[in-house]
Amino acid sequence: MEKQIIHTADAPAPIGPYSQAVRAGNILFISGQIAINPATNKLIMDNIALETEQVMKNLKAILETAGSSFAQVVKTGIFLSDMSHFGTVNEVYSQFMVEPYPARETVAVKGLPRNVNVEISMIALIPA
């Protein structure tokens, strides 16, 4: 099985030596996304709700480019700068996700790229 690199201009370009996403068979591995608006290349950090919304929009763009959707997500990793953001992030996240919900972990970490407050990665299926 060969891997296929997934890239869209509707999500931020990678800021390091990685791809936005990689398809392996019918599985999509999406790199952690932060709240960069791809149209302006600027970080959205006005508040944690807007920051999370931009992250989810970036993930949606990658999912759709690969032929998938939030309904096909099987695993999510959420990384927070502080666990006090959990409630707001969870509220925004739930507006995008559909039941049955994917497996997920949420952890607070010491630091995130560009000092953001939230980074989210996903693994999804790509329907045949």
PDB file of C-alpha atoms in Angstrom:
ATOM      1  CA  MET A   1       0.000   0.000   0.000  1.00  0.00           C
ATOM      2  CA  GLU A   2       1.338   3.414  -0.945  1.00  0.00           C
ATOM      3  CA  LYS A   3       0.790   6.534   1.053  1.00  0.00           C
ATOM      4  CA  GLN A   4      -0.803   9.557  -0.562  1.00  0.00           C
ATOM      5  CA  ILE A   5      -0.124  13.088   0.656  1.00  0.00           C
ATOM      6  CA  ILE A   6      -3.246  15.207   1.108  1.00  0.00           C
ATOM      7  CA  HIS A   7      -2.938  18.981   0.730  1.00  0.00           C
ATOM      8  CA  THR A   8      -5.446  21.801   0.430  1.00  0.00           C
ATOM      9  CA  ALA A   9      -5.053  25.560   0.230  1.00  0.00           C
ATOM     10  CA  ASP A  10      -8.162  25.752   2.442  1.00  0.00           C
ATOM     11  CA  ALA A  11      -6.084  24.756   5.488  1.00  0.00           C
ATOM     12  CA  PRO A  12      -2.781  26.215   6.695  1.00  0.00           C
ATOM     13  CA  ALA A  13       0.385  25.093   4.964  1.00  0.00           C
ATOM     14  CA  PRO A  14       2.650  22.993   7.198  1.00  0.00           C
ATOM     15  CA  ILE A  15       5.102  25.033   9.263  1.00  0.00           C
ATOM     16  CA  GLY A  16       7.655  22.221   9.393  1.00  0.00           C
ATOM     17  CA  PRO A  17       8.704  18.980   7.703  1.00  0.00           C
ATOM     18  CA  TYR A  18       5.298  17.269   7.724  1.00  0.00           C
ATOM     19  CA  SER A  19       2.151  16.986   5.592  1.00  0.00           C
ATOM     20  CA  GLN A  20      -1.333  18.279   6.366  1.00  0.00           C
ATOM     21  CA  ALA A  21      -2.525  14.688   6.084  1.00  0.00           C
ATOM     22  CA  VAL A  22      -1.497  11.291   4.782  1.00  0.00           C
ATOM     23  CA  ARG A  23      -3.826   8.714   3.286  1.00  0.00           C
ATOM     24  CA  ALA A  24      -2.882   5.057   3.714  1.00  0.00           C
ATOM     25  CA  GLY A  25      -5.481   2.834   2.074  1.00  0.00           C
ATOM     26  CA  ASN A  26      -8.835   4.023   3.373  1.00  0.00           C
ATOM     27  CA  ILE A  27      -7.378   5.626   6.514  1.00  0.00           C
ATOM     28  CA  LEU A  28      -6.591   9.340   6.773  1.00  0.00           C
ATOM     29  CA  PHE A  29      -4.085  10.625   9.329  1.00  0.00           C
ATOM     30  CA  ILE A  30      -4.424  14.388   9.850  1.00  0.00           C
ATOM     31  CA  SER A  31      -1.577  16.298  11.454  1.00  0.00           C
ATOM     32  CA  GLY A  32      -2.343  18.518  14.408  1.00  0.00           C
ATOM     33  CA  GLN A  33      -4.040  21.705  13.305  1.00  0.00           C
ATOM     34  CA  ILE A  34      -3.783  25.059  15.009  1.00  0.00           C
ATOM     35  CA  ALA A  35      -5.867  28.207  14.496  1.00  0.00           C
ATOM     36  CA  ILE A  36      -4.145  29.658  11.467  1.00  0.00           C
ATOM     37  CA  ASN A  37      -6.570  31.241   9.023  1.00  0.00           C
ATOM     38  CA  PRO A  38      -5.362  29.896   5.638  1.00  0.00           C
ATOM     39  CA  ALA A  39      -6.635  32.987   3.773  1.00  0.00           C
ATOM     40  CA  THR A  40      -4.546  35.422   5.837  1.00  0.00           C
ATOM     41  CA  ASN A  41      -1.929  33.086   7.327  1.00  0.00           C
ATOM     42  CA  LYS A  42      -2.619  34.751  10.688  1.00  0.00           C
ATOM     43  CA  LEU A  43      -3.327  33.083  14.006  1.00  0.00           C
ATOM     44  CA  ILE A  44      -6.829  33.436  15.428  1.00  0.00           C
ATOM     45  CA  MET A  45      -6.299  33.863  19.162  1.00  0.00           C
ATOM     46  CA  ASP A  46      -8.991  36.374  20.168  1.00  0.00           C
ATOM     47  CA  ASN A  47     -10.516  33.798  22.507  1.00  0.00           C
ATOM     48  CA  ILE A  48     -10.491  30.018  22.943  1.00  0.00           C
ATOM     49  CA  ALA A  49     -13.890  29.551  21.241  1.00  0.00           C
ATOM     50  CA  LEU A  50     -12.815  31.347  18.037  1.00  0.00           C
ATOM     51  CA  GLU A  51      -9.446  29.612  18.160  1.00  0.00           C
ATOM     52  CA  THR A  52     -11.104  26.189  18.395  1.00  0.00           C
ATOM     53  CA  GLU A  53     -13.591  27.053  15.644  1.00  0.00           C
ATOM     54  CA  GLN A  54     -10.728  27.884  13.254  1.00  0.00           C
ATOM     55  CA  VAL A  55      -8.981  24.617  14.122  1.00  0.00           C
ATOM     56  CA  MET A  56     -12.168  22.689  13.336  1.00  0.00           C
ATOM     57  CA  LYS A  57     -12.624  24.570  10.045  1.00  0.00           C
ATOM     58  CA  ASN A  58      -9.059  23.629   9.077  1.00  0.00           C
ATOM     59  CA  LEU A  59      -9.729  19.983   9.919  1.00  0.00           C
ATOM     60  CA  LYS A  60     -12.978  20.060   7.936  1.00  0.00           C
ATOM     61  CA  ALA A  61     -11.168  21.395   4.856  1.00  0.00           C
ATOM     62  CA  ILE A  62      -8.614  18.584   5.020  1.00  0.00           C
ATOM     63  CA  LEU A  63     -11.265  15.922   5.605  1.00  0.00           C
ATOM     64  CA  GLU A  64     -13.321  17.134   2.638  1.00  0.00           C
ATOM     65  CA  THR A  65     -10.276  17.355   0.349  1.00  0.00           C
ATOM     66  CA  ALA A  66      -9.547  13.704   1.138  1.00  0.00           C
ATOM     67  CA  GLY A  67     -13.166  12.677   0.492  1.00  0.00           C
ATOM     68  CA  SER A  68     -14.051  12.211   4.146  1.00  0.00           C
ATOM     69  CA  SER A  69     -16.020  14.072   6.820  1.00  0.00           C
ATOM     70  CA  PHE A  70     -16.378  14.502  10.570  1.00  0.00           C
ATOM     71  CA  ALA A  71     -18.808  11.553  10.504  1.00  0.00           C
ATOM     72  CA  GLN A  72     -15.896   9.322   9.425  1.00  0.00           C
ATOM     73  CA  VAL A  73     -13.498  10.371  12.223  1.00  0.00           C
ATOM     74  CA  VAL A  74     -12.508   7.408  14.399  1.00  0.00           C
ATOM     75  CA  LYS A  75      -9.915   9.054  16.695  1.00  0.00           C
ATOM     76  CA  THR A  76      -9.231  12.600  17.856  1.00  0.00           C
ATOM     77  CA  GLY A  77      -6.347  13.978  19.872  1.00  0.00           C
ATOM     78  CA  ILE A  78      -6.884  17.324  21.582  1.00  0.00           C
ATOM     79  CA  PHE A  79      -3.933  19.173  23.089  1.00  0.00           C
ATOM     80  CA  LEU A  80      -4.574  22.175  25.329  1.00  0.00           C
ATOM     81  CA  SER A  81      -2.270  24.786  26.845  1.00  0.00           C
ATOM     82  CA  ASP A  82      -4.392  24.645  29.993  1.00  0.00           C
ATOM     83  CA  MET A  83      -7.143  22.251  31.089  1.00  0.00           C
ATOM     84  CA  SER A  84      -9.277  25.288  32.022  1.00  0.00           C
ATOM     85  CA  HIS A  85     -10.037  25.536  28.265  1.00  0.00           C
ATOM     86  CA  PHE A  86     -11.614  22.055  28.221  1.00  0.00           C
ATOM     87  CA  GLY A  87     -15.266  23.134  28.560  1.00  0.00           C
ATOM     88  CA  THR A  88     -15.165  25.745  25.798  1.00  0.00           C
ATOM     89  CA  VAL A  89     -13.129  23.564  23.432  1.00  0.00           C
ATOM     90  CA  ASN A  90     -15.509  20.665  24.058  1.00  0.00           C
ATOM     91  CA  GLU A  91     -18.527  22.894  23.351  1.00  0.00           C
ATOM     92  CA  VAL A  92     -17.145  24.113  19.998  1.00  0.00           C
ATOM     93  CA  TYR A  93     -15.870  20.624  19.063  1.00  0.00           C
ATOM     94  CA  SER A  94     -19.333  19.160  19.684  1.00  0.00           C
ATOM     95  CA  GLN A  95     -20.872  21.577  17.151  1.00  0.00           C
ATOM     96  CA  PHE A  96     -18.836  19.888  14.385  1.00  0.00           C
ATOM     97  CA  MET A  97     -18.884  16.241  15.458  1.00  0.00           C
ATOM     98  CA  VAL A  98     -21.730  13.784  14.950  1.00  0.00           C
ATOM     99  CA  GLU A  99     -22.772  10.629  16.764  1.00  0.00           C
ATOM    100  CA  PRO A 100     -21.488   8.039  17.120  1.00  0.00           C
ATOM    101  CA  TYR A 101     -18.546  10.048  18.420  1.00  0.00           C
ATOM    102  CA  PRO A 102     -14.943   8.988  17.799  1.00  0.00           C
ATOM    103  CA  ALA A 103     -12.502   7.826  20.432  1.00  0.00           C
ATOM    104  CA  ARG A 104     -10.626  10.779  21.898  1.00  0.00           C
ATOM    105  CA  GLU A 105      -8.071  11.969  24.375  1.00  0.00           C
ATOM    106  CA  THR A 106      -7.647  15.479  25.706  1.00  0.00           C
ATOM    107  CA  VAL A 107      -4.450  16.458  27.453  1.00  0.00           C
ATOM    108  CA  ALA A 108      -2.871  19.638  28.734  1.00  0.00           C
ATOM    109  CA  VAL A 109       0.703  20.099  27.591  1.00  0.00           C
ATOM    110  CA  LYS A 110       3.523  22.411  28.544  1.00  0.00           C
ATOM    111  CA  GLY A 111       3.612  24.185  25.180  1.00  0.00           C
ATOM    112  CA  LEU A 112       2.141  24.124  21.691  1.00  0.00           C
ATOM    113  CA  PRO A 113       3.417  25.475  18.352  1.00  0.00           C
ATOM    114  CA  ARG A 114       3.331  29.277  18.116  1.00  0.00           C
ATOM    115  CA  ASN A 115       2.051  29.418  21.706  1.00  0.00           C
ATOM    116  CA  VAL A 116      -1.513  28.504  20.701  1.00  0.00           C
ATOM    117  CA  ASN A 117      -4.035  27.247  23.231  1.00  0.00           C
ATOM    118  CA  VAL A 118      -5.406  24.285  21.259  1.00  0.00           C
ATOM    119  CA  GLU A 119      -4.154  21.806  18.669  1.00  0.00           C
ATOM    120  CA  ILE A 120      -6.268  18.949  17.312  1.00  0.00           C
ATOM    121  CA  SER A 121      -5.296  15.914  15.234  1.00  0.00           C
ATOM    122  CA  MET A 122      -7.591  13.281  13.748  1.00  0.00           C
ATOM    123  CA  ILE A 123      -7.698   9.847  12.180  1.00  0.00           C
ATOM    124  CA  ALA A 124     -10.596   9.216   9.817  1.00  0.00           C
ATOM    125  CA  LEU A 125     -11.878   6.681   7.355  1.00  0.00           C
ATOM    126  CA  ILE A 126     -12.270   7.490   3.688  1.00  0.00           C
ATOM    127  CA  PRO A 127     -15.378   5.784   2.306  1.00  0.00           C
ATOM    128  CA  ALA A 128     -14.875   3.665  -0.791  1.00  0.00           C
TER     129      ALA A 128
END
